[in-house]
Amino acid sequence: MSEENKNIRSYPWGHERRFNAYSNYFRNIYGARVQKVSIDAGFTCPNRDGSKGSGGCTYCNNDAFNPSYCQPAKSVSDQIGEGIEFHKWRYSEAVSYLAYFQAFSNTYAPIDRLKALYEEALNYPGVIGLIIGTRPDCIDDEKLAYLKKLSEKNYIAVEYGIESCYNKTLLRINRGHTFEEAESAVRKTAALGINTGAHFIFGLPGESREEMLEQAGIISSLPLKTVKFHQLQIIKGTAMEKEFLSKPSDFKLFSWEEYLEFFITFIERMNPSIVIERFTGEAPLRFLTGEGWGKKRTDQIVSLIEKRMEELDTWQGRLYKDKR
Ligand code: SF4
């Protein structure tokens, strides 16, 4: 691209990065960096405790994604305090925090328990909001009405694990819900003005590259504020590890080079108004079957993707067709 074109290009998200980036999204709202602090509040999950299923999703091992300061034996306040200390030395400029209820299904409890936990977090000095990770089948009208009320004075986001837009995949990975249930939860939440996010995994067994790419159109048509994407990683000790070891040909595990090209093709088709929070997952190597991407960190992959987008002169939504 010529220097002249570089100067005149402006993206709908209002900054120069080639995708609608989560960190810039918060800078636009609050004028400063906002840091998430993870919490394990001791929830479980209906796909593990027998009410919906048992054994959980075939890839699930929450330990692989939980920061070390998150331990349900500690109070919410203690975890936030330790989380803030943990992040302080890395990001000295963070001034506000979001309490991220991360482990398992964080709306899977009676409303009174949720209120006590969420309000303890919101009362912690410096915490300006909540991000609540949950399943689409763990929300109801009463909980949504409460979250809507909280959202009048705080930043509130509900982040649904959807993982795939295909029911054949959701069945195979034992999610215990359909895509239609996920879509309904997303639409209900967004209709109340609550920030609505979703999480997806690329490389799940049985999905072709074309099917994965097709999801860009489906995801783009949902009223989502944010999305997170992960490449599939096979975590030790999971049901998926057994499946993978017995039939590796059923899996398409991306090398980081393949993922980079795939991901750019994917986000070219994505709705530019959806903020992208994550490009990749980063489970510690000790949890992985195989070598994964070695020591490549998420921020390095993001830089490589952005560099490649620059070379290709492309951006999120370049090929997006609004079909809503
Ligand atoms: S819904 Fe989440 S916590 Fe529950 S089994 Fe699946 S991945 Fe694990």
mmCIF file of C-alpha atoms and ligand atoms in Angstrom:
data_model
loop_
_atom_site.group_PDB
_atom_site.id
_atom_site.type_symbol
_atom_site.label_atom_id
_atom_site.label_comp_id
_atom_site.label_asym_id
_atom_site.label_seq_id
_atom_site.Cartn_x
_atom_site.Cartn_y
_atom_site.Cartn_z
ATOM 1 C CA MET A 1 0.000 0.000 0.000
ATOM 2 C CA SER A 2 1.293 3.467 -0.764
ATOM 3 C CA GLU A 3 2.129 5.867 2.055
ATOM 4 C CA GLU A 4 -0.672 8.068 0.822
ATOM 5 C CA ASN A 5 -3.279 5.263 1.061
ATOM 6 C CA LYS A 6 -2.006 4.284 4.497
ATOM 7 C CA ASN A 7 -2.740 7.771 5.698
ATOM 8 C CA ILE A 8 -6.255 8.004 4.347
ATOM 9 C CA ARG A 9 -7.479 4.572 5.406
ATOM 10 C CA SER A 10 -9.731 4.659 8.405
ATOM 11 C CA TYR A 11 -11.376 1.634 9.906
ATOM 12 C CA PRO A 12 -14.853 1.703 11.438
ATOM 13 C CA TRP A 13 -13.397 0.896 14.885
ATOM 14 C CA GLY A 14 -11.547 4.201 14.955
ATOM 15 C CA HIS A 15 -7.886 3.162 15.323
ATOM 16 C CA GLU A 16 -5.136 1.994 13.024
ATOM 17 C CA ARG A 17 -4.934 -1.672 13.945
ATOM 18 C CA ARG A 18 -6.341 -3.930 11.261
ATOM 19 C CA PHE A 19 -8.903 -5.548 13.461
ATOM 20 C CA ASN A 20 -11.398 -4.370 16.025
ATOM 21 C CA ALA A 21 -9.173 -4.975 19.056
ATOM 22 C CA TYR A 22 -10.424 -5.526 22.592
ATOM 23 C CA SER A 23 -7.733 -3.457 24.316
ATOM 24 C CA ASN A 24 -8.524 -0.459 22.097
ATOM 25 C CA TYR A 25 -12.232 -0.968 22.691
ATOM 26 C CA PHE A 26 -11.733 -0.339 26.421
ATOM 27 C CA ARG A 27 -9.384 2.562 25.780
ATOM 28 C CA ASN A 28 -12.136 4.126 23.680
ATOM 29 C CA ILE A 29 -14.699 3.688 26.476
ATOM 30 C CA TYR A 30 -12.556 4.541 29.519
ATOM 31 C CA GLY A 31 -9.611 6.414 28.021
ATOM 32 C CA ALA A 32 -7.139 4.062 29.722
ATOM 33 C CA ARG A 33 -6.087 0.467 29.967
ATOM 34 C CA VAL A 34 -8.527 -1.826 31.805
ATOM 35 C CA GLN A 35 -7.181 -5.086 33.225
ATOM 36 C CA LYS A 36 -9.162 -8.280 33.754
ATOM 37 C CA VAL A 37 -8.611 -10.138 37.003
ATOM 38 C CA SER A 38 -9.693 -13.791 36.977
ATOM 39 C CA ILE A 39 -11.751 -15.365 39.732
ATOM 40 C CA ASP A 40 -12.584 -18.972 40.509
ATOM 41 C CA ALA A 41 -15.646 -18.615 42.716
ATOM 42 C CA GLY A 42 -16.126 -22.357 43.188
ATOM 43 C CA PHE A 43 -18.891 -22.877 40.645
ATOM 44 C CA THR A 44 -19.359 -26.184 38.924
ATOM 45 C CA CYS A 45 -21.016 -26.969 35.630
ATOM 46 C CA PRO A 46 -24.225 -28.828 34.707
ATOM 47 C CA ASN A 47 -22.271 -30.801 32.165
ATOM 48 C CA ARG A 48 -20.113 -32.197 34.960
ATOM 49 C CA ASP A 49 -22.382 -32.574 37.956
ATOM 50 C CA GLY A 50 -24.871 -34.889 36.230
ATOM 51 C CA SER A 51 -27.768 -32.468 35.844
ATOM 52 C CA LYS A 52 -27.084 -32.080 32.127
ATOM 53 C CA GLY A 53 -24.372 -34.599 31.616
ATOM 54 C CA SER A 54 -21.343 -36.012 33.298
ATOM 55 C CA GLY A 55 -17.714 -36.010 32.326
ATOM 56 C CA GLY A 56 -18.005 -32.563 30.791
ATOM 57 C CA CYS A 57 -17.033 -31.387 27.342
ATOM 58 C CA THR A 58 -14.504 -33.789 25.895
ATOM 59 C CA TYR A 59 -11.714 -31.172 25.768
ATOM 60 C CA CYS A 60 -12.307 -29.688 29.216
ATOM 61 C CA ASN A 61 -9.698 -29.355 31.893
ATOM 62 C CA ASN A 62 -10.214 -26.008 33.615
ATOM 63 C CA ASP A 63 -6.874 -26.268 35.419
ATOM 64 C CA ALA A 64 -5.131 -25.670 32.099
ATOM 65 C CA PHE A 65 -6.628 -22.187 31.775
ATOM 66 C CA ASN A 66 -6.891 -20.958 35.354
ATOM 67 C CA PRO A 67 -4.231 -18.526 36.606
ATOM 68 C CA SER A 68 -2.423 -19.714 39.739
ATOM 69 C CA TYR A 69 -3.916 -16.996 41.977
ATOM 70 C CA CYS A 70 -7.426 -18.337 41.298
ATOM 71 C CA GLN A 71 -8.394 -20.782 43.994
ATOM 72 C CA PRO A 72 -11.994 -21.194 45.088
ATOM 73 C CA ALA A 73 -10.935 -21.606 48.724
ATOM 74 C CA LYS A 74 -10.052 -17.892 48.736
ATOM 75 C CA SER A 75 -12.716 -15.211 48.892
ATOM 76 C CA VAL A 76 -13.586 -13.179 45.812
ATOM 77 C CA SER A 77 -11.961 -10.114 47.430
ATOM 78 C CA ASP A 78 -8.739 -11.998 48.198
ATOM 79 C CA GLN A 79 -8.537 -13.289 44.635
ATOM 80 C CA ILE A 80 -9.092 -9.805 43.209
ATOM 81 C CA GLY A 81 -6.455 -8.351 45.537
ATOM 82 C CA GLU A 82 -3.916 -10.997 44.546
ATOM 83 C CA GLY A 83 -4.864 -10.657 40.877
ATOM 84 C CA ILE A 84 -4.267 -6.910 40.977
ATOM 85 C CA GLU A 85 -0.843 -7.459 42.580
ATOM 86 C CA PHE A 86 -0.043 -10.153 40.018
ATOM 87 C CA HIS A 87 -0.790 -7.825 37.081
ATOM 88 C CA LYS A 88 0.716 -4.676 38.568
ATOM 89 C CA TRP A 89 4.343 -5.495 37.810
ATOM 90 C CA ARG A 90 3.482 -6.351 34.187
ATOM 91 C CA TYR A 91 1.141 -3.498 33.381
ATOM 92 C CA SER A 92 1.922 -0.566 35.602
ATOM 93 C CA GLU A 93 -0.538 1.696 33.772
ATOM 94 C CA ALA A 94 -3.741 -0.334 34.520
ATOM 95 C CA VAL A 95 -5.989 1.847 36.603
ATOM 96 C CA SER A 96 -9.324 0.028 36.465
ATOM 97 C CA TYR A 97 -10.165 -3.613 36.751
ATOM 98 C CA LEU A 98 -12.829 -6.001 35.533
ATOM 99 C CA ALA A 99 -13.571 -9.007 37.718
ATOM 100 C CA TYR A 100 -13.598 -11.985 35.389
ATOM 101 C CA PHE A 101 -15.651 -14.890 36.730
ATOM 102 C CA GLN A 102 -13.857 -17.422 34.610
ATOM 103 C CA ALA A 103 -13.788 -20.985 35.910
ATOM 104 C CA PHE A 104 -16.638 -23.344 35.012
ATOM 105 C CA SER A 105 -20.198 -21.903 34.653
ATOM 106 C CA ASN A 106 -20.453 -18.660 36.560
ATOM 107 C CA THR A 107 -24.225 -18.220 36.475
ATOM 108 C CA TYR A 108 -24.886 -21.789 37.605
ATOM 109 C CA ALA A 109 -26.131 -21.090 41.148
ATOM 110 C CA PRO A 110 -29.196 -19.645 42.866
ATOM 111 C CA ILE A 111 -29.619 -15.926 42.287
ATOM 112 C CA ASP A 112 -28.859 -15.003 45.915
ATOM 113 C CA ARG A 113 -25.443 -16.637 45.728
ATOM 114 C CA LEU A 114 -24.722 -14.896 42.434
ATOM 115 C CA LYS A 115 -25.712 -11.551 43.908
ATOM 116 C CA ALA A 116 -23.404 -12.004 46.899
ATOM 117 C CA LEU A 117 -20.418 -12.951 44.734
ATOM 118 C CA TYR A 118 -20.909 -10.369 42.002
ATOM 119 C CA GLU A 119 -21.542 -7.544 44.448
ATOM 120 C CA GLU A 120 -18.499 -8.465 46.538
ATOM 121 C CA ALA A 121 -16.452 -8.099 43.343
ATOM 122 C CA LEU A 122 -18.085 -4.811 42.337
ATOM 123 C CA ASN A 123 -17.459 -3.365 45.796
ATOM 124 C CA TYR A 124 -13.706 -3.975 45.546
ATOM 125 C CA PRO A 125 -11.844 -0.671 45.029
ATOM 126 C CA GLY A 126 -10.907 -0.112 41.388
ATOM 127 C CA VAL A 127 -13.301 -2.744 39.978
ATOM 128 C CA ILE A 128 -15.541 -1.151 37.364
ATOM 129 C CA GLY A 129 -17.372 -4.193 36.102
ATOM 130 C CA LEU A 130 -17.816 -7.922 35.658
ATOM 131 C CA ILE A 131 -17.175 -10.378 32.897
ATOM 132 C CA ILE A 132 -19.132 -13.545 33.513
ATOM 133 C CA GLY A 133 -18.221 -16.703 31.607
ATOM 134 C CA THR A 134 -21.007 -19.242 31.396
ATOM 135 C CA ARG A 135 -22.935 -21.768 29.327
ATOM 136 C CA PRO A 136 -25.937 -20.775 27.214
ATOM 137 C CA ASP A 137 -28.153 -23.135 29.252
ATOM 138 C CA CYS A 138 -27.201 -21.572 32.607
ATOM 139 C CA ILE A 139 -29.046 -18.301 32.249
ATOM 140 C CA ASP A 140 -32.674 -17.407 32.783
ATOM 141 C CA ASP A 141 -34.932 -14.351 32.785
ATOM 142 C CA GLU A 142 -34.443 -13.646 36.504
ATOM 143 C CA LYS A 143 -30.644 -13.682 36.234
ATOM 144 C CA LEU A 144 -30.717 -11.578 33.097
ATOM 145 C CA ALA A 145 -33.010 -9.005 34.701
ATOM 146 C CA TYR A 146 -30.585 -8.736 37.638
ATOM 147 C CA LEU A 147 -27.588 -8.347 35.303
ATOM 148 C CA LYS A 148 -29.429 -5.705 33.325
ATOM 149 C CA LYS A 149 -29.933 -3.745 36.556
ATOM 150 C CA LEU A 150 -26.243 -4.085 37.435
ATOM 151 C CA SER A 151 -25.309 -2.934 33.951
ATOM 152 C CA GLU A 152 -26.979 0.426 34.535
ATOM 153 C CA LYS A 153 -24.060 1.436 36.778
ATOM 154 C CA ASN A 154 -21.253 -0.987 35.860
ATOM 155 C CA TYR A 155 -19.671 -2.584 32.825
ATOM 156 C CA ILE A 156 -21.337 -6.006 32.680
ATOM 157 C CA ALA A 157 -20.560 -8.639 30.058
ATOM 158 C CA VAL A 158 -21.806 -12.194 29.754
ATOM 159 C CA GLU A 159 -19.501 -14.422 27.778
ATOM 160 C CA TYR A 160 -21.045 -17.627 26.436
ATOM 161 C CA GLY A 161 -19.070 -20.708 25.535
ATOM 162 C CA ILE A 162 -20.550 -21.653 22.157
ATOM 163 C CA GLU A 163 -17.474 -23.336 20.611
ATOM 164 C CA SER A 164 -19.087 -24.290 17.288
ATOM 165 C CA CYS A 165 -22.070 -23.259 15.165
ATOM 166 C CA TYR A 166 -22.644 -26.912 14.184
ATOM 167 C CA ASN A 167 -24.811 -29.249 16.230
ATOM 168 C CA LYS A 168 -22.954 -32.308 14.883
ATOM 169 C CA THR A 169 -19.792 -30.908 16.492
ATOM 170 C CA LEU A 170 -21.488 -29.876 19.737
ATOM 171 C CA LEU A 171 -22.830 -33.434 20.031
ATOM 172 C CA ARG A 172 -19.453 -34.975 19.328
ATOM 173 C CA ILE A 173 -17.664 -32.881 21.943
ATOM 174 C CA ASN A 174 -20.449 -33.534 24.469
ATOM 175 C CA ARG A 175 -21.339 -29.866 25.013
ATOM 176 C CA GLY A 176 -24.844 -30.776 26.154
ATOM 177 C CA HIS A 177 -26.523 -27.868 24.343
ATOM 178 C CA THR A 178 -27.379 -26.981 20.776
ATOM 179 C CA PHE A 179 -26.356 -23.997 18.683
ATOM 180 C CA GLU A 180 -29.995 -22.846 18.719
ATOM 181 C CA GLU A 181 -29.909 -22.663 22.536
ATOM 182 C CA ALA A 182 -26.720 -20.623 22.311
ATOM 183 C CA GLU A 183 -28.209 -18.273 19.747
ATOM 184 C CA SER A 184 -31.309 -17.773 21.868
ATOM 185 C CA ALA A 185 -29.236 -16.929 24.984
ATOM 186 C CA VAL A 186 -27.093 -14.476 22.999
ATOM 187 C CA ARG A 187 -30.117 -12.727 21.512
ATOM 188 C CA LYS A 188 -31.950 -12.471 24.863
ATOM 189 C CA THR A 189 -28.893 -11.079 26.626
ATOM 190 C CA ALA A 190 -28.057 -8.555 23.936
ATOM 191 C CA ALA A 191 -31.697 -7.440 23.697
ATOM 192 C CA LEU A 192 -31.436 -6.256 27.311
ATOM 193 C CA GLY A 193 -28.452 -4.088 26.481
ATOM 194 C CA ILE A 194 -25.979 -6.355 28.338
ATOM 195 C CA ASN A 195 -22.589 -6.702 26.624
ATOM 196 C CA THR A 196 -22.649 -10.154 25.082
ATOM 197 C CA GLY A 197 -19.592 -12.185 24.184
ATOM 198 C CA ALA A 198 -18.936 -15.652 22.805
ATOM 199 C CA HIS A 199 -16.120 -18.134 22.643
ATOM 200 C CA PHE A 200 -15.357 -20.458 19.724
ATOM 201 C CA ILE A 201 -12.772 -23.156 19.021
ATOM 202 C CA PHE A 202 -11.217 -23.820 15.617
ATOM 203 C CA GLY A 203 -10.086 -27.317 14.720
ATOM 204 C CA LEU A 204 -12.765 -29.340 16.492
ATOM 205 C CA PRO A 205 -13.007 -32.908 15.168
ATOM 206 C CA GLY A 206 -15.141 -33.471 12.090
ATOM 207 C CA GLU A 207 -15.141 -29.844 10.874
ATOM 208 C CA SER A 208 -13.644 -29.045 7.497
ATOM 209 C CA ARG A 209 -11.785 -25.801 6.816
ATOM 210 C CA GLU A 210 -14.757 -24.617 4.703
ATOM 211 C CA GLU A 211 -17.171 -25.326 7.554
ATOM 212 C CA MET A 212 -14.967 -23.410 9.959
ATOM 213 C CA LEU A 213 -14.812 -20.458 7.574
ATOM 214 C CA GLU A 214 -18.596 -20.567 7.021
ATOM 215 C CA GLN A 215 -18.993 -19.776 10.688
ATOM 216 C CA ALA A 216 -17.731 -16.251 10.082
ATOM 217 C CA GLY A 217 -21.064 -15.413 8.451
ATOM 218 C CA ILE A 218 -23.106 -17.107 11.189
ATOM 219 C CA ILE A 219 -21.180 -15.440 14.025
ATOM 220 C CA SER A 220 -21.352 -12.088 12.244
ATOM 221 C CA SER A 221 -25.140 -12.280 12.203
ATOM 222 C CA LEU A 222 -25.377 -12.595 16.009
ATOM 223 C CA PRO A 223 -25.747 -9.482 18.199
ATOM 224 C CA LEU A 224 -22.331 -9.996 19.774
ATOM 225 C CA LYS A 225 -20.168 -7.254 21.223
ATOM 226 C CA THR A 226 -17.021 -9.402 21.622
ATOM 227 C CA VAL A 227 -15.646 -12.753 20.488
ATOM 228 C CA LYS A 228 -12.775 -14.961 21.554
ATOM 229 C CA PHE A 229 -11.250 -17.634 19.344
ATOM 230 C CA HIS A 230 -8.934 -20.484 20.255
ATOM 231 C CA GLN A 231 -7.188 -23.055 18.151
ATOM 232 C CA LEU A 232 -7.932 -26.563 19.449
ATOM 233 C CA GLN A 233 -5.309 -27.808 21.870
ATOM 234 C CA ILE A 234 -5.423 -31.375 23.107
ATOM 235 C CA ILE A 235 -5.197 -31.270 26.869
ATOM 236 C CA LYS A 236 -3.736 -34.198 28.793
ATOM 237 C CA GLY A 237 -6.131 -36.365 30.740
ATOM 238 C CA THR A 238 -9.241 -35.354 28.783
ATOM 239 C CA ALA A 239 -11.656 -37.597 26.878
ATOM 240 C CA MET A 240 -10.531 -35.796 23.732
ATOM 241 C CA GLU A 241 -6.946 -36.868 24.320
ATOM 242 C CA LYS A 242 -8.072 -40.511 24.214
ATOM 243 C CA GLU A 243 -10.073 -39.877 21.034
ATOM 244 C CA PHE A 244 -7.134 -38.083 19.471
ATOM 245 C CA LEU A 245 -4.633 -40.795 20.341
ATOM 246 C CA SER A 246 -6.896 -43.524 18.957
ATOM 247 C CA LYS A 247 -7.741 -41.681 15.705
ATOM 248 C CA PRO A 248 -5.487 -38.670 15.029
ATOM 249 C CA SER A 249 -6.668 -38.462 11.415
ATOM 250 C CA ASP A 250 -10.022 -37.137 12.666
ATOM 251 C CA PHE A 251 -8.338 -33.988 13.939
ATOM 252 C CA LYS A 252 -6.970 -31.002 12.097
ATOM 253 C CA LEU A 253 -4.554 -29.447 14.530
ATOM 254 C CA PHE A 254 -3.269 -26.209 13.060
ATOM 255 C CA SER A 255 0.418 -25.415 12.954
ATOM 256 C CA TRP A 256 0.844 -21.756 13.884
ATOM 257 C CA GLU A 257 1.709 -20.920 10.263
ATOM 258 C CA GLU A 258 -1.504 -22.591 9.015
ATOM 259 C CA TYR A 259 -3.516 -20.925 11.729
ATOM 260 C CA LEU A 260 -2.185 -17.515 10.828
ATOM 261 C CA GLU A 261 -3.376 -17.852 7.206
ATOM 262 C CA PHE A 262 -6.672 -19.436 8.264
ATOM 263 C CA PHE A 263 -7.413 -16.783 10.851
ATOM 264 C CA ILE A 264 -6.798 -13.898 8.481
ATOM 265 C CA THR A 265 -9.129 -15.486 5.912
ATOM 266 C CA PHE A 266 -11.701 -15.900 8.680
ATOM 267 C CA ILE A 267 -11.646 -12.363 10.023
ATOM 268 C CA GLU A 268 -11.752 -10.855 6.552
ATOM 269 C CA ARG A 269 -15.312 -12.263 6.532
ATOM 270 C CA MET A 270 -16.188 -11.117 10.033
ATOM 271 C CA ASN A 271 -18.538 -8.314 10.898
ATOM 272 C CA PRO A 272 -16.263 -5.327 11.616
ATOM 273 C CA SER A 273 -18.481 -4.160 14.487
ATOM 274 C CA ILE A 274 -17.632 -7.243 16.600
ATOM 275 C CA VAL A 275 -14.643 -6.701 18.881
ATOM 276 C CA ILE A 276 -12.070 -9.520 18.799
ATOM 277 C CA GLU A 277 -10.680 -10.282 22.219
ATOM 278 C CA ARG A 278 -8.517 -13.318 21.525
ATOM 279 C CA PHE A 279 -7.009 -14.939 18.454
ATOM 280 C CA THR A 280 -5.510 -18.009 20.109
ATOM 281 C CA GLY A 281 -5.437 -20.106 23.257
ATOM 282 C CA GLU A 282 -2.348 -20.597 25.331
ATOM 283 C CA ALA A 283 -2.571 -23.579 27.684
ATOM 284 C CA PRO A 284 0.743 -24.183 29.491
ATOM 285 C CA LEU A 285 2.919 -26.711 27.644
ATOM 286 C CA ARG A 286 2.857 -29.133 30.587
ATOM 287 C CA PHE A 287 -0.890 -29.638 30.003
ATOM 288 C CA LEU A 288 -0.621 -30.355 26.281
ATOM 289 C CA THR A 289 -0.471 -33.602 24.383
ATOM 290 C CA GLY A 290 2.176 -33.014 21.751
ATOM 291 C CA GLU A 291 4.228 -29.901 21.359
ATOM 292 C CA GLY A 292 1.514 -27.419 20.508
ATOM 293 C CA TRP A 293 3.150 -24.261 19.162
ATOM 294 C CA GLY A 294 6.191 -24.606 21.366
ATOM 295 C CA LYS A 295 7.071 -21.466 23.225
ATOM 296 C CA LYS A 296 5.176 -19.055 20.938
ATOM 297 C CA ARG A 297 3.114 -16.754 23.110
ATOM 298 C CA THR A 298 -0.285 -15.294 22.260
ATOM 299 C CA ASP A 299 1.084 -11.758 21.892
ATOM 300 C CA GLN A 300 3.726 -13.016 19.437
ATOM 301 C CA ILE A 301 1.071 -14.733 17.303
ATOM 302 C CA VAL A 302 -1.069 -11.595 17.350
ATOM 303 C CA SER A 303 1.925 -9.539 16.155
ATOM 304 C CA LEU A 304 2.622 -12.045 13.378
ATOM 305 C CA ILE A 305 -1.017 -11.977 12.285
ATOM 306 C CA GLU A 306 -1.060 -8.188 12.246
ATOM 307 C CA LYS A 307 2.216 -8.075 10.313
ATOM 308 C CA ARG A 308 0.834 -10.526 7.740
ATOM 309 C CA MET A 309 -2.394 -8.508 7.416
ATOM 310 C CA GLU A 310 -0.269 -5.469 6.717
ATOM 311 C CA GLU A 311 1.652 -7.369 4.011
ATOM 312 C CA LEU A 312 -1.602 -8.555 2.440
ATOM 313 C CA ASP A 313 -3.172 -5.138 2.930
ATOM 314 C CA THR A 314 -6.261 -6.695 4.432
ATOM 315 C CA TRP A 315 -8.419 -6.110 7.532
ATOM 316 C CA GLN A 316 -11.317 -7.472 9.565
ATOM 317 C CA GLY A 317 -14.495 -7.315 7.504
ATOM 318 C CA ARG A 318 -12.823 -6.654 4.147
ATOM 319 C CA LEU A 319 -14.974 -9.399 2.594
ATOM 320 C CA TYR A 320 -17.892 -9.099 5.021
ATOM 321 C CA LYS A 321 -21.358 -9.057 3.511
ATOM 322 C CA ASP A 322 -24.055 -7.833 5.889
ATOM 323 C CA LYS A 323 -26.853 -10.417 5.693
ATOM 324 C CA ARG A 324 -28.623 -9.481 8.936
HETATM 325 S S1 SF4 B 1 -19.178 -26.251 29.940
HETATM 326 FE FE1 SF4 B 1 -17.143 -25.432 30.416
HETATM 327 S S2 SF4 B 1 -16.693 -26.122 32.494
HETATM 328 FE FE2 SF4 B 1 -18.434 -27.326 31.760
HETATM 329 S S3 SF4 B 1 -17.495 -29.187 30.997
HETATM 330 FE FE3 SF4 B 1 -17.729 -27.791 29.255
HETATM 331 S S4 SF4 B 1 -15.792 -26.649 29.106
HETATM 332 FE FE4 SF4 B 1 -15.859 -27.667 31.122
#
